[in-house]
Each structure stands twice: as C-alpha cells, then as structure tokens.
C-alpha cells in the first residue's frame, strides 16, 4: 500500500533577510501543482520556524500569504524598519544596506535619566538669573546627577532597540484558531536556563503566550529585550520559560523539531523544504569601526548562524544520503537514532541565497533591499526545484 505524502517547511532565522524566504515561498505558491502534483492551494502539513522564520511561518500557517506579502512589501518595504523596531542608537531612516548609527541624545537621556530632563529645563529657564558662581555650581550638580544616573540606569538597559511595533503587529495578526490542518512549531531560547524550547501553536497556554513565543523567537540578544515570560504545556506539565530570546541562538534551522514530529507519523512519506536566509558563507568585511548593532548582527546572524546552520543541515544531508543508500541496497538495513527510533530517508529541497549575492545587513530594510531579497529568493527556489522534482519521485 502506497504511503500518503505530506510536506514540511523549515524556515531559518535571518532578520530582515527573511524577505528572501518570502520570495521563495511565493515561487512555491505559484508553482505548487508543478512541484507537488496537487491541484489544491499551497498548504504545508508542518511548518517550523525560528526568528524571522517564526514570523513568516506563523502567518503562513494561518494561510495568510497575502498578509505576509503586505507586511514585507507595503509595510516594511515602503516604510522601513520602524514598522518593526525603533531605536535611540540605530539610524532607522538610513537608506544604506548596512547598519548606521545615529544617537538620539534626547531620547537616550530620557531613557537613562528621566528626571534629568526636568532639571535641565528648569536650569534653562532660571539659570541666567543666578550669579556666574552659582551657575557653575548648578552645572556641577547636574553633571554629578548625570554620572549617577548613568551608573544606576545602564544595568537596566537590556537592548539598543525597541520591538514594540512588531509586538503590536503580532497581537493584531496572530490567531491560533486560524491555524487548521497544519502543525506550526516556534523555537525560542530561555536565557535563564539556556534551554531551547520547541513549542507547537496549540501548546501555548494563551493567545498572548503564542504572541510572546513568536516575538521571543525574533528577539536578537542585545538588539531587542528578552520576552520576560512564556507559558506552555508539555507532556510533562506546564512550563514557565523566563527571559526568552531568538531561537536562532541555539537552533538556526529547526530540522530536528520537524523530524521528531515526523517520527510520530511513521505511515506517512514526508517531503521537506528548507529555506535558509543565509548562504552558509560569511563574507569578509572590515569591522574595525563598526557599531555595536553591526557587531551584534554580524556575530549572531552572519557568523554563528552560518556555522550552526552549516553543521545542522550538513549533518542532516549526510545522514539522509546514507539512509537512502542503505534503503536502495538492502531494505533489511536499518539505522536507529539515539532514542532507538528507526530512521528513514526524506525527499528534501534546500534553498539558500547564492554565496556571491550581497543581501545587506540583516538589521536593515528598505524598498530596494526587500525587492532584491525577494527576487533572489524566487530565483534560488526555481534553481533548487529544477534540480529536485518532488512530483516525479
């Protein structure tokens, strides 16, 4: 008896390079029948995502591809990164494809020393009526207040940007009741325990926990503040995960999450599509005078993410090829996981950006960059599927 077939989608992290994923997804949608042989609209049985992949995956699981395109093209593309975050340190109006600093001193002063603004205004209004000696003493006192304020406030600064705009969008858009016939898995990491949590949409305790889970998965450490608390339900009980950040810190491409779920469905043949936002090659750049934001993005997404993704996907491909060879040679040869589950091979397509194509900083977005990333995503998806025809396998 021929096994029924299902399709799983794996979406990596990558910041605003997530537009590359959307370009690839649009190509898949437009060529769904050719790729899968199905005349039905595009529908994935499993979607797993971390970071920007969690954002894209959550809306895709809700069958909201039009909304996802609107978010990237008309909101982020037309209006820039302020649709997702604001910052006292990053120039959010820059048209460059790299991160630029622009310190908002007034905003930063209010953030560090909210009471100082009143004192400065008071001095501006009354300072001139005092003697020169008195004015010097007032200035000295204010400088002392600044020093004390910075010492007291710096430990409280947990990020250089504020992702409140993204949180508001997620609260507006996300609705678990609209996820039907798809298992959506979101990955995030607790800073307190260091644990990577892979949580299905229906395992979150509340809708707000679901929103917080997706938000946490996108929260790049140092760039955005950790999400304080996320509650979800596991087979071992309720978990309260504290101070949660980007799932890409531990698991850039949540293949393991998908394979664990597939292993619970042994009578189904799965095909896996992996869309990565990174080429797998960290391009050489001079970081001698780069900002903290550029350093954070480079460290996490361009170096750490690249290395973890390489190891993750390469490991999968090697094992998958070995299992395929064993299956072709002798059906009695079986590989087992460390949990003694019989391993099976998968049909898999991996879509990456080309290593020679520059897509700009993962913290930067503008209309030109979004279009460039989406066009490249569609082009690389076409190339990947020309090499691998699911329908004819």
Tab-separated table of C-alpha atoms in Angstrom:
chain	number	residue	atom	x	y	z
A	1	UNK	CA	0.000	0.000	0.000
A	2	UNK	CA	1.418	3.364	-1.035
A	3	UNK	CA	2.021	5.743	1.844
A	4	UNK	CA	0.247	9.083	1.876
A	5	UNK	CA	2.526	12.050	1.338
A	6	UNK	CA	2.880	15.257	3.356
A	7	UNK	CA	5.098	18.319	3.079
A	8	UNK	CA	7.033	20.040	5.860
A	9	UNK	CA	8.517	23.542	5.654
A	10	UNK	CA	11.555	24.573	7.693
A	11	UNK	CA	12.335	28.309	7.979
A	12	UNK	CA	15.631	29.558	9.390
A	13	UNK	CA	16.470	32.814	11.144
A	14	UNK	CA	17.989	35.807	9.391
A	15	UNK	CA	16.432	39.119	10.428
A	16	UNK	CA	15.195	41.234	7.517
A	17	UNK	CA	16.740	38.748	5.127
A	18	UNK	CA	13.506	36.896	5.835
A	19	UNK	CA	12.289	38.643	2.659
A	20	UNK	CA	14.407	36.051	0.819
A	21	UNK	CA	12.205	33.371	2.378
A	22	UNK	CA	9.075	35.142	1.222
A	23	UNK	CA	10.374	35.301	-2.356
A	24	UNK	CA	10.986	31.547	-2.259
A	25	UNK	CA	7.563	30.901	-0.704
A	26	UNK	CA	5.856	32.970	-3.407
A	27	UNK	CA	7.639	30.906	-6.062
A	28	UNK	CA	6.475	27.686	-4.385
A	29	UNK	CA	2.919	29.011	-4.209
A	30	UNK	CA	2.896	29.940	-7.894
A	31	UNK	CA	4.320	26.536	-8.880
A	32	UNK	CA	2.597	24.367	-6.276
A	33	UNK	CA	0.992	21.937	-8.728
A	34	UNK	CA	4.218	21.526	-10.696
A	35	UNK	CA	6.203	20.943	-7.502
A	36	UNK	CA	3.780	18.656	-5.649
A	37	UNK	CA	1.354	17.365	-8.256
A	38	UNK	CA	-1.554	18.678	-6.185
A	39	UNK	CA	-4.265	20.869	-7.714
A	40	UNK	CA	-5.199	22.193	-4.285
A	41	UNK	CA	-3.873	25.553	-2.987
A	42	UNK	CA	-0.470	25.578	-1.279
A	43	UNK	CA	-0.692	24.008	2.151
A	44	UNK	CA	2.071	22.696	4.407
A	45	UNK	CA	1.381	19.951	6.929
A	46	UNK	CA	4.215	21.064	9.210
A	47	UNK	CA	5.846	24.495	9.453
A	48	UNK	CA	8.763	25.067	11.824
A	49	UNK	CA	10.485	28.409	12.200
A	50	UNK	CA	12.911	30.326	14.355
A	51	UNK	CA	13.475	34.083	14.401
A	52	UNK	CA	12.241	35.646	11.159
A	53	UNK	CA	11.221	32.126	10.152
A	54	UNK	CA	8.814	32.047	13.102
A	55	UNK	CA	7.268	35.331	11.962
A	56	UNK	CA	6.898	34.145	8.360
A	57	UNK	CA	5.808	30.687	9.416
A	58	UNK	CA	3.103	31.837	11.826
A	59	UNK	CA	1.269	33.843	9.151
A	60	UNK	CA	1.804	31.124	6.561
A	61	UNK	CA	0.350	28.530	8.953
A	62	UNK	CA	-2.719	30.763	9.228
A	63	UNK	CA	-2.973	30.713	5.410
A	64	UNK	CA	-2.251	34.458	5.356
A	65	UNK	CA	0.206	34.673	2.452
A	66	UNK	CA	-1.405	37.898	1.225
A	67	UNK	CA	-0.938	39.472	4.653
A	68	UNK	CA	2.655	38.231	4.777
A	69	UNK	CA	3.360	39.891	1.424
A	70	UNK	CA	1.679	43.078	2.598
A	71	UNK	CA	3.821	43.096	5.742
A	72	UNK	CA	7.087	42.761	3.829
A	73	UNK	CA	6.320	44.719	0.657
A	74	UNK	CA	3.974	47.527	1.665
A	75	UNK	CA	4.748	47.956	5.354
A	76	UNK	CA	8.433	47.136	5.875
A	77	UNK	CA	9.419	47.753	2.246
A	78	UNK	CA	7.667	51.109	1.880
A	79	UNK	CA	8.088	52.453	5.422
A	80	UNK	CA	11.304	50.818	6.586
A	81	UNK	CA	12.442	49.169	9.786
A	82	UNK	CA	10.329	51.404	12.038
A	83	UNK	CA	7.451	49.075	11.165
A	84	UNK	CA	9.332	46.525	13.278
A	85	UNK	CA	11.535	48.466	15.699
A	86	UNK	CA	12.612	51.906	16.904
A	87	UNK	CA	15.983	52.811	18.376
A	88	UNK	CA	17.929	55.557	20.146
A	89	UNK	CA	21.141	54.155	18.632
A	90	UNK	CA	20.357	52.984	15.074
A	91	UNK	CA	19.543	55.304	12.183
A	92	UNK	CA	16.201	53.813	11.198
A	93	UNK	CA	15.782	56.277	8.338
A	94	UNK	CA	19.040	55.326	6.593
A	95	UNK	CA	18.769	54.076	3.010
A	96	UNK	CA	22.071	52.221	3.280
A	97	UNK	CA	22.180	48.442	3.057
A	98	UNK	CA	24.347	48.397	6.202
A	99	UNK	CA	23.549	49.427	9.796
A	100	UNK	CA	24.218	53.108	10.540
A	101	UNK	CA	24.385	54.724	13.960
A	102	UNK	CA	22.516	57.893	14.830
A	103	UNK	CA	22.407	58.617	18.545
A	104	UNK	CA	19.176	60.242	19.722
A	105	UNK	CA	20.617	62.144	22.687
A	106	UNK	CA	17.289	63.461	23.901
A	107	UNK	CA	15.655	60.043	23.719
A	108	UNK	CA	18.687	58.416	25.304
A	109	UNK	CA	18.747	60.976	28.118
A	110	UNK	CA	15.105	60.292	28.891
A	111	UNK	CA	15.822	56.574	28.841
A	112	UNK	CA	18.839	56.819	31.156
A	113	UNK	CA	17.754	59.705	33.362
A	114	UNK	CA	14.067	60.561	33.006
A	115	UNK	CA	14.199	63.085	35.862
A	116	UNK	CA	17.172	64.971	34.381
A	117	UNK	CA	15.131	66.488	31.543
A	118	UNK	CA	13.095	68.448	34.105
A	119	UNK	CA	16.254	69.741	35.817
A	120	UNK	CA	17.766	70.881	32.524
A	121	UNK	CA	14.576	72.691	31.532
A	122	UNK	CA	14.451	74.305	34.949
A	123	UNK	CA	18.045	75.492	34.601
A	124	UNK	CA	17.412	76.839	31.088
A	125	UNK	CA	14.577	78.956	32.395
A	126	UNK	CA	16.119	80.156	35.665
A	127	UNK	CA	19.862	79.691	35.275
A	128	UNK	CA	20.505	83.126	33.813
A	129	UNK	CA	19.190	84.896	36.900
A	130	UNK	CA	21.866	83.315	39.093
A	131	UNK	CA	25.415	84.553	39.519
A	132	UNK	CA	28.231	83.064	37.466
A	133	UNK	CA	29.480	81.214	40.544
A	134	UNK	CA	26.014	79.828	41.253
A	135	UNK	CA	25.584	78.716	37.638
A	136	UNK	CA	28.880	76.802	37.829
A	137	UNK	CA	27.670	75.013	40.944
A	138	UNK	CA	24.352	74.163	39.276
A	139	UNK	CA	26.198	72.745	36.244
A	140	UNK	CA	28.472	70.763	38.564
A	141	UNK	CA	25.457	69.336	40.381
A	142	UNK	CA	23.761	68.434	37.099
A	143	UNK	CA	26.912	66.655	35.847
A	144	UNK	CA	27.034	64.710	39.111
A	145	UNK	CA	23.394	63.760	38.570
A	146	UNK	CA	24.227	62.613	35.024
A	147	UNK	CA	27.083	60.424	36.240
A	148	UNK	CA	24.938	58.896	38.982
A	149	UNK	CA	22.008	58.453	36.607
A	150	UNK	CA	24.116	56.622	34.047
A	151	UNK	CA	25.600	54.330	36.713
A	152	UNK	CA	22.126	53.480	38.020
A	153	UNK	CA	20.406	53.173	34.644
A	154	UNK	CA	22.926	51.350	32.445
A	155	UNK	CA	22.362	47.954	34.106
A	156	UNK	CA	18.655	48.337	33.301
A	157	UNK	CA	19.242	48.807	29.569
A	158	UNK	CA	18.641	45.408	28.012
A	159	UNK	CA	18.689	46.346	24.347
A	160	UNK	CA	19.601	49.044	21.856
A	161	UNK	CA	16.261	48.870	20.064
A	162	UNK	CA	12.575	48.538	20.917
A	163	UNK	CA	10.480	45.951	19.057
A	164	UNK	CA	7.136	47.236	20.354
A	165	UNK	CA	5.932	47.908	16.749
A	166	UNK	CA	6.423	44.219	15.918
A	167	UNK	CA	4.689	43.127	19.110
A	168	UNK	CA	1.647	45.250	18.249
A	169	UNK	CA	1.505	43.710	14.768
A	170	UNK	CA	1.704	40.194	16.176
A	171	UNK	CA	-1.069	40.958	18.667
A	172	UNK	CA	-3.168	42.242	15.785
A	173	UNK	CA	-2.421	39.491	13.265
A	174	UNK	CA	-1.894	36.217	15.138
A	175	UNK	CA	-4.868	33.975	15.841
A	176	UNK	CA	-4.302	30.294	16.577
A	177	UNK	CA	-7.876	29.412	15.677
A	178	UNK	CA	-6.979	30.179	12.052
A	179	UNK	CA	-4.243	27.515	12.004
A	180	UNK	CA	-6.005	24.454	10.613
A	181	UNK	CA	-4.565	21.151	9.395
A	182	UNK	CA	-1.036	22.484	9.948
A	183	UNK	CA	1.321	21.920	12.857
A	184	UNK	CA	3.213	25.169	13.444
A	185	UNK	CA	6.329	24.945	15.611
A	186	UNK	CA	8.019	28.014	17.072
A	187	UNK	CA	11.504	27.918	18.587
A	188	UNK	CA	12.968	30.212	21.263
A	189	UNK	CA	15.628	30.073	23.987
A	190	UNK	CA	15.416	30.853	27.711
A	191	UNK	CA	18.395	32.922	28.849
A	192	UNK	CA	17.800	31.748	32.418
A	193	UNK	CA	18.202	28.035	31.703
A	194	UNK	CA	19.827	28.058	28.262
A	195	UNK	CA	17.136	25.635	27.091
A	196	UNK	CA	15.837	25.673	23.530
A	197	UNK	CA	12.057	25.288	23.512
A	198	UNK	CA	10.230	23.918	20.506
A	199	UNK	CA	6.550	24.701	21.044
A	200	UNK	CA	3.595	23.888	18.811
A	201	UNK	CA	0.954	26.579	18.353
A	202	UNK	CA	-1.685	24.684	20.344
A	203	UNK	CA	0.696	24.106	23.268
A	204	UNK	CA	0.895	27.763	24.295
A	205	UNK	CA	-1.270	28.432	27.338
A	206	UNK	CA	-2.919	31.585	25.951
A	207	UNK	CA	-3.042	33.685	22.804
A	208	UNK	CA	-0.690	36.179	24.469
A	209	UNK	CA	1.765	33.369	25.184
A	210	UNK	CA	1.595	32.442	21.489
A	211	UNK	CA	2.318	36.049	20.518
A	212	UNK	CA	5.149	36.178	23.049
A	213	UNK	CA	6.584	32.929	21.696
A	214	UNK	CA	6.832	34.274	18.152
A	215	UNK	CA	8.100	37.626	19.456
A	216	UNK	CA	10.781	35.919	21.560
A	217	UNK	CA	11.897	33.861	18.593
A	218	UNK	CA	12.664	37.092	16.721
A	219	UNK	CA	14.351	38.853	19.669
A	220	UNK	CA	18.043	39.088	18.770
A	221	UNK	CA	20.029	39.398	22.032
A	222	UNK	CA	21.375	42.918	22.671
A	223	UNK	CA	19.265	44.285	19.815
A	224	UNK	CA	15.869	43.620	21.411
A	225	UNK	CA	14.927	42.921	25.016
A	226	UNK	CA	14.158	39.342	26.068
A	227	UNK	CA	10.498	38.409	26.430
A	228	UNK	CA	10.005	38.032	30.168
A	229	UNK	CA	7.646	35.068	30.403
A	230	UNK	CA	6.093	32.455	28.124
A	231	UNK	CA	3.906	29.684	29.437
A	232	UNK	CA	3.235	26.493	27.500
A	233	UNK	CA	2.110	22.936	28.142
A	234	UNK	CA	4.239	19.839	27.567
A	235	UNK	CA	3.640	16.143	28.155
A	236	UNK	CA	5.473	16.638	31.459
A	237	UNK	CA	3.333	19.556	32.602
A	238	UNK	CA	3.252	23.362	32.452
A	239	UNK	CA	6.456	25.254	31.724
A	240	UNK	CA	7.071	28.917	32.577
A	241	UNK	CA	10.025	29.937	30.428
A	242	UNK	CA	11.677	33.184	31.551
A	243	UNK	CA	13.694	35.829	29.680
A	244	UNK	CA	13.353	34.354	26.221
A	245	UNK	CA	15.277	35.290	23.079
A	246	UNK	CA	15.868	34.352	19.460
A	247	UNK	CA	15.607	30.621	18.778
A	248	UNK	CA	18.448	31.050	16.315
A	249	UNK	CA	20.855	31.298	19.252
A	250	UNK	CA	20.611	27.531	19.653
A	251	UNK	CA	18.792	26.189	16.615
A	252	UNK	CA	19.067	28.163	13.392
A	253	UNK	CA	17.277	25.627	11.228
A	254	UNK	CA	14.759	23.650	13.310
A	255	UNK	CA	15.121	20.450	11.299
A	256	UNK	CA	15.274	18.385	14.452
A	257	UNK	CA	11.886	19.725	15.555
A	258	UNK	CA	10.345	18.644	12.268
A	259	UNK	CA	11.996	15.221	12.168
A	260	UNK	CA	10.902	14.489	15.740
A	261	UNK	CA	7.324	15.250	14.733
A	262	UNK	CA	7.598	13.210	11.534
A	263	UNK	CA	8.834	10.207	13.516
A	264	UNK	CA	5.486	10.191	15.305
A	265	UNK	CA	3.790	9.618	11.942
A	266	UNK	CA	5.603	6.553	10.544
A	267	UNK	CA	2.945	5.634	7.983
A	268	UNK	CA	3.368	8.881	6.039
A	269	UNK	CA	6.041	9.792	3.488
A	270	UNK	CA	7.293	13.313	4.150
A	271	UNK	CA	8.952	15.758	1.809
A	272	UNK	CA	10.892	18.591	3.424
A	273	UNK	CA	11.542	22.096	2.086
A	274	UNK	CA	14.223	24.063	3.931
A	275	UNK	CA	14.517	27.802	3.245
A	276	UNK	CA	17.585	29.396	4.741
A	277	UNK	CA	18.212	33.152	4.830
A	278	UNK	CA	21.991	32.740	4.840
A	279	UNK	CA	24.288	31.462	2.115
A	280	UNK	CA	26.381	29.401	4.506
A	281	UNK	CA	29.421	31.572	3.783
A	282	UNK	CA	30.346	34.565	5.980
A	283	UNK	CA	31.737	37.217	3.642
A	284	UNK	CA	34.945	39.008	4.675
A	285	UNK	CA	34.289	42.557	5.929
A	286	UNK	CA	36.254	45.213	7.844
A	287	UNK	CA	34.664	45.667	11.282
A	288	UNK	CA	37.305	47.986	12.761
A	289	UNK	CA	34.883	50.916	13.004
A	290	UNK	CA	31.515	49.170	13.060
A	291	UNK	CA	28.774	49.921	15.575
A	292	UNK	CA	27.549	47.646	18.355
A	293	UNK	CA	24.434	46.902	16.294
A	294	UNK	CA	26.514	45.858	13.281
A	295	UNK	CA	28.774	43.756	15.508
A	296	UNK	CA	25.781	42.008	17.104
A	297	UNK	CA	24.171	41.269	13.737
A	298	UNK	CA	27.475	40.073	12.289
A	299	UNK	CA	28.273	37.885	15.310
A	300	UNK	CA	24.878	36.232	15.582
A	301	UNK	CA	23.483	36.031	12.083
A	302	UNK	CA	26.427	36.119	9.730
A	303	UNK	CA	28.938	34.040	11.715
A	304	UNK	CA	27.236	31.999	14.447
A	305	UNK	CA	24.088	31.353	12.432
A	306	UNK	CA	26.111	30.415	9.368
A	307	UNK	CA	28.208	27.929	11.327
A	308	UNK	CA	25.275	26.369	13.186
A	309	UNK	CA	23.215	26.135	10.027
A	310	UNK	CA	26.087	24.523	8.131
A	311	UNK	CA	26.527	21.906	10.831
A	312	UNK	CA	22.792	21.312	11.197
A	313	UNK	CA	21.914	20.940	7.529
A	314	UNK	CA	25.154	19.214	6.534
A	315	UNK	CA	24.589	16.642	9.272
A	316	UNK	CA	21.040	16.064	8.022
A	317	UNK	CA	22.112	15.729	4.384
A	318	UNK	CA	24.904	13.254	5.160
A	319	UNK	CA	22.714	11.010	7.296
A	320	UNK	CA	19.829	11.273	4.847
A	321	UNK	CA	22.092	10.212	1.955
A	322	UNK	CA	23.440	7.256	3.943
A	323	UNK	CA	19.925	6.077	4.760
A	324	UNK	CA	18.893	6.413	1.101
A	325	UNK	CA	21.891	4.322	0.022
A	326	UNK	CA	21.038	1.646	2.592
A	327	UNK	CA	17.392	1.589	1.511
A	328	UNK	CA	18.381	1.202	-2.129
A	329	UNK	CA	20.873	-1.541	-1.366
A	330	UNK	CA	19.018	-3.663	1.171
A	331	UNK	CA	15.670	-2.969	2.822
A	332	UNK	CA	16.751	-5.024	5.822
A	333	UNK	CA	19.420	-2.494	6.821
A	334	UNK	CA	18.002	-0.042	9.342
A	335	UNK	CA	19.628	2.953	11.044
A	336	UNK	CA	18.457	3.928	14.520
A	337	UNK	CA	18.500	7.244	16.381
A	338	UNK	CA	19.901	7.621	19.904
A	339	UNK	CA	16.317	7.097	21.088
A	340	UNK	CA	16.187	3.833	19.126
A	341	UNK	CA	13.728	5.130	16.549
A	342	UNK	CA	14.173	3.642	13.095
A	343	UNK	CA	15.481	6.364	10.787
A	344	UNK	CA	14.003	6.867	7.345
A	345	UNK	CA	15.067	8.960	4.398
A	346	UNK	CA	13.382	12.120	3.212
A	347	UNK	CA	12.984	13.915	-0.074
A	348	UNK	CA	14.439	17.313	0.717
A	349	UNK	CA	15.000	20.596	-1.074
A	350	UNK	CA	17.327	23.187	0.448
A	351	UNK	CA	17.011	26.787	-0.740
A	352	UNK	CA	19.896	29.141	0.113
A	353	UNK	CA	20.958	32.594	-1.060
A	354	UNK	CA	23.841	32.424	-3.520
A	355	UNK	CA	27.171	32.957	-1.774
A	356	UNK	CA	28.172	35.706	-4.236
A	357	UNK	CA	24.978	37.753	-3.839
A	358	UNK	CA	25.119	40.557	-1.254
A	359	UNK	CA	21.800	40.963	0.580
A	360	UNK	CA	22.797	43.676	3.060
A	361	UNK	CA	22.693	43.699	6.847
A	362	UNK	CA	20.042	41.549	8.496
A	363	UNK	CA	19.045	44.610	10.591
A	364	UNK	CA	18.377	46.829	7.559
A	365	UNK	CA	15.331	47.044	5.317
A	366	UNK	CA	14.228	49.419	2.603
A	367	UNK	CA	12.188	49.069	-0.571
A	368	UNK	CA	15.149	48.292	-2.794
A	369	UNK	CA	16.615	45.695	-0.423
A	370	UNK	CA	13.279	43.965	0.178
A	371	UNK	CA	12.644	43.665	-3.560
A	372	UNK	CA	16.196	42.454	-4.156
A	373	UNK	CA	15.918	39.783	-1.453
A	374	UNK	CA	12.515	38.581	-2.650
A	375	UNK	CA	13.592	38.359	-6.279
A	376	UNK	CA	16.692	36.428	-5.273
A	377	UNK	CA	14.590	34.094	-3.098
A	378	UNK	CA	12.325	33.255	-6.026
A	379	UNK	CA	15.324	32.726	-8.325
A	380	UNK	CA	17.073	30.357	-5.908
A	381	UNK	CA	13.844	28.427	-5.302
A	382	UNK	CA	13.462	27.919	-9.049
A	383	UNK	CA	17.034	26.625	-9.292
A	384	UNK	CA	16.538	24.296	-6.305
A	385	UNK	CA	13.346	22.760	-7.686
A	386	UNK	CA	14.779	22.352	-11.165
A	387	UNK	CA	17.298	20.016	-9.540
A	388	UNK	CA	14.689	18.266	-7.418
A	389	UNK	CA	11.228	17.362	-8.713
A	390	UNK	CA	9.033	16.190	-5.845
A	391	UNK	CA	6.186	15.317	-8.196
A	392	UNK	CA	8.178	12.754	-10.153
A	393	UNK	CA	9.759	10.965	-7.218
